[in-house]
GROMACS .gro file of C-alpha atoms in nm:
model
  133
    1MET     CA    1  -7.986 -23.455  -8.178
    2LYS     CA    2  -7.730 -23.177  -8.203
    3GLU     CA    3  -8.002 -22.930  -8.333
    4LYS     CA    4  -8.241 -23.006  -8.085
    5GLY     CA    5  -7.985 -22.924  -7.808
    6SER     CA    6  -7.870 -22.599  -7.959
    7PHE     CA    7  -8.265 -22.512  -7.995
    8LEU     CA    8  -8.283 -22.526  -7.664
    9LYS     CA    9  -7.983 -22.350  -7.522
   10MET     CA   10  -8.113 -22.066  -7.733
   11LEU     CA   11  -8.441 -22.030  -7.578
   12ARG     CA   12  -8.263 -22.079  -7.271
   13LEU     CA   13  -8.019 -21.732  -7.373
   14PHE     CA   14  -8.373 -21.565  -7.329
   15HIS     CA   15  -8.483 -21.624  -6.974
   16TYR     CA   16  -8.172 -21.607  -6.792
   17GLY     CA   17  -8.354 -21.853  -6.499
   18LYS     CA   18  -8.639 -21.573  -6.363
   19ALA     CA   19  -8.930 -21.570  -6.376
   20GLY     CA   20  -9.154 -21.286  -6.633
   21PHE     CA   21  -9.068 -21.225  -6.980
   22THR     CA   22  -8.759 -21.060  -7.128
   23PHE     CA   23  -8.701 -20.758  -7.347
   24ILE     CA   24  -8.744 -20.951  -7.659
   25GLU     CA   25  -9.100 -21.114  -7.595
   26VAL     CA   26  -9.172 -20.734  -7.431
   27MET     CA   27  -9.104 -20.529  -7.759
   28ILE     CA   28  -9.242 -20.827  -8.006
   29ALA     CA   29  -9.630 -20.801  -7.812
   30LEU     CA   30  -9.588 -20.374  -7.774
   31THR     CA   31  -9.533 -20.472  -8.189
   32ILE     CA   32  -9.803 -20.657  -8.221
   33LEU     CA   33 -10.071 -20.434  -7.979
   34ALA     CA   34  -9.914 -20.132  -8.188
   35SER     CA   35 -10.017 -20.270  -8.492
   36LEU     CA   36 -10.398 -20.320  -8.352
   37VAL     CA   37 -10.389 -19.924  -8.230
   38GLY     CA   38 -10.255 -19.846  -8.528
   39LEU     CA   39 -10.550 -20.043  -8.772
   40VAL     CA   40 -10.854 -19.919  -8.494
   41GLY     CA   41 -10.772 -19.563  -8.554
   42LEU     CA   42 -10.731 -19.581  -8.942
   43GLY     CA   43 -11.086 -19.757  -8.860
   44ILE     CA   44 -11.198 -19.537  -8.654
   45MET     CA   45 -11.108 -19.205  -8.851
   46ARG     CA   46 -11.284 -19.406  -9.210
   47PHE     CA   47 -11.573 -19.347  -8.973
   48ILE     CA   48 -11.565 -19.078  -8.836
   49VAL     CA   49 -11.471 -18.901  -9.193
   50GLY     CA   50 -11.748 -19.086  -9.387
   51THR     CA   51 -12.066 -19.002  -9.108
   52SER     CA   52 -11.962 -18.583  -9.141
   53ASP     CA   53 -11.960 -18.698  -9.552
   54GLU     CA   54 -12.314 -18.833  -9.458
   55VAL     CA   55 -12.443 -18.564  -9.307
   56LYS     CA   56 -12.305 -18.309  -9.566
   57SER     CA   57 -12.451 -18.518  -9.768
   58PHE     CA   58 -12.826 -18.553  -9.648
   59GLU     CA   59 -12.822 -18.159  -9.501
   60ALA     CA   60 -12.783 -18.035  -9.857
   61HIS     CA   61 -13.059 -18.318 -10.004
   62GLU     CA   62 -13.314 -18.109  -9.687
   63ILE     CA   63 -13.197 -17.715  -9.800
   64GLN     CA   64 -13.301 -17.814 -10.153
   65LYS     CA   65 -13.612 -18.003 -10.031
   66GLY     CA   66 -13.621 -17.655  -9.789
   67VAL     CA   67 -13.618 -17.469 -10.148
   68SER     CA   68 -13.820 -17.623 -10.374
   69VAL     CA   69 -14.107 -17.619 -10.085
   70TYR     CA   70 -14.025 -17.220 -10.078
   71LEU     CA   71 -14.015 -17.158 -10.461
   72ALA     CA   72 -14.321 -17.352 -10.551
   73THR     CA   73 -14.465 -17.144 -10.224
   74GLY     CA   74 -14.467 -16.856 -10.408
   75HIS     CA   75 -14.145 -16.709 -10.383
   76THR     CA   76 -13.880 -16.591 -10.496
   77ILE     CA   77 -13.573 -16.573 -10.448
   78SER     CA   78 -13.439 -16.205 -10.563
   79GLU     CA   79 -13.055 -16.248 -10.467
   80PRO     CA   80 -12.886 -16.503 -10.283
   81PHE     CA   81 -12.866 -16.609  -9.972
   82ILE     CA   82 -12.664 -16.787  -9.671
   83VAL     CA   83 -12.826 -17.014  -9.459
   84THR     CA   84 -12.645 -17.095  -9.135
   85PRO     CA   85 -12.712 -17.387  -8.910
   86SER     CA   86 -12.763 -16.995  -8.600
   87ASP     CA   87 -13.030 -16.810  -8.885
   88GLN     CA   88 -13.157 -17.005  -9.094
   89GLY     CA   89 -13.440 -16.744  -9.216
   90VAL     CA   90 -13.686 -16.758  -9.450
   91LEU     CA   91 -13.584 -17.121  -9.507
   92ASP     CA   92 -13.677 -17.237  -9.123
   93PRO     CA   93 -14.017 -17.339  -9.175
   94TYR     CA   94 -13.905 -17.550  -9.434
   95LEU     CA   95 -13.631 -17.716  -9.280
   96MET     CA   96 -13.662 -18.006  -9.031
   97GLY     CA   97 -13.374 -18.086  -8.753
   98ASN     CA   98 -13.121 -17.854  -8.735
   99LEU     CA   99 -12.797 -17.777  -8.958
  100LYS     CA  100 -12.441 -17.863  -8.906
  101ASN     CA  101 -12.303 -17.651  -9.216
  102SER     CA  102 -12.319 -17.319  -9.350
  103TRP     CA  103 -12.447 -17.338  -9.743
  104VAL     CA  104 -12.600 -17.014 -10.040
  105VAL     CA  105 -12.891 -17.031 -10.159
  106ASN     CA  106 -12.873 -16.940 -10.513
  107VAL     CA  107 -13.127 -16.657 -10.745
  108ASP     CA  108 -13.244 -17.015 -10.916
  109GLY     CA  109 -13.283 -17.243 -10.613
  110ASN     CA  110 -12.925 -17.385 -10.683
  111ILE     CA  111 -12.777 -17.445 -10.346
  112LYS     CA  112 -12.344 -17.483 -10.260
  113GLN     CA  113 -12.148 -17.577  -9.906
  114VAL     CA  114 -11.977 -17.239  -9.763
  115ASP     CA  115 -11.672 -17.278  -9.544
  116GLY     CA  116 -11.569 -17.098  -9.314
  117ILE     CA  117 -11.886 -16.939  -9.166
  118ALA     CA  118 -12.010 -17.190  -8.937
  119GLY     CA  119 -11.852 -17.104  -8.571
  120SER     CA  120 -11.629 -16.809  -8.697
  121GLY     CA  121 -11.895 -16.563  -8.546
  122GLN     CA  122 -11.967 -16.387  -8.899
  123MET     CA  123 -12.362 -16.484  -8.920
  124GLY     CA  124 -12.490 -16.513  -9.276
  125THR     CA  125 -12.785 -16.281  -9.396
  126LEU     CA  126 -13.118 -16.423  -9.468
  127LYS     CA  127 -13.314 -16.192  -9.761
  128SER     CA  128 -13.686 -16.310  -9.870
  129ASP     CA  129 -13.850 -16.107 -10.111
  130ARG     CA  130 -14.204 -16.163  -9.963
  131ALA     CA  131 -14.387 -15.892  -9.957
  132LYS     CA  132 -14.430 -15.665  -9.612
  133PRO     CA  133 -14.839 -15.682  -9.532
   0.00000   0.00000   0.00000
């Protein structure tokens, strides 16, 4: 019985006879909410980062298909060129949708993503070796 009575006395220490929550109860609730917000925030960040990686992978596949079709139609690439979101150049007819990243197309048709060109004010130049009429 003494143990039960001392536990009730301890609980009464937190409530002082007034309505509302004690400081400790509020702090525990805030700690739980902060933990939940942190976990949700991490999940959202993983989703965003994963999405940007998927966009890059999709764009790489689209550019590679465009280069393959470009080369299959009898064109050749005499020197590397840059495909940017604002200027897709000779690959424009072979690409579907808009790009979000810049890519370098090498002479052998391989592609590589370029960091820092999209949105930096630098314009990539696209060169075609098509015979001019």
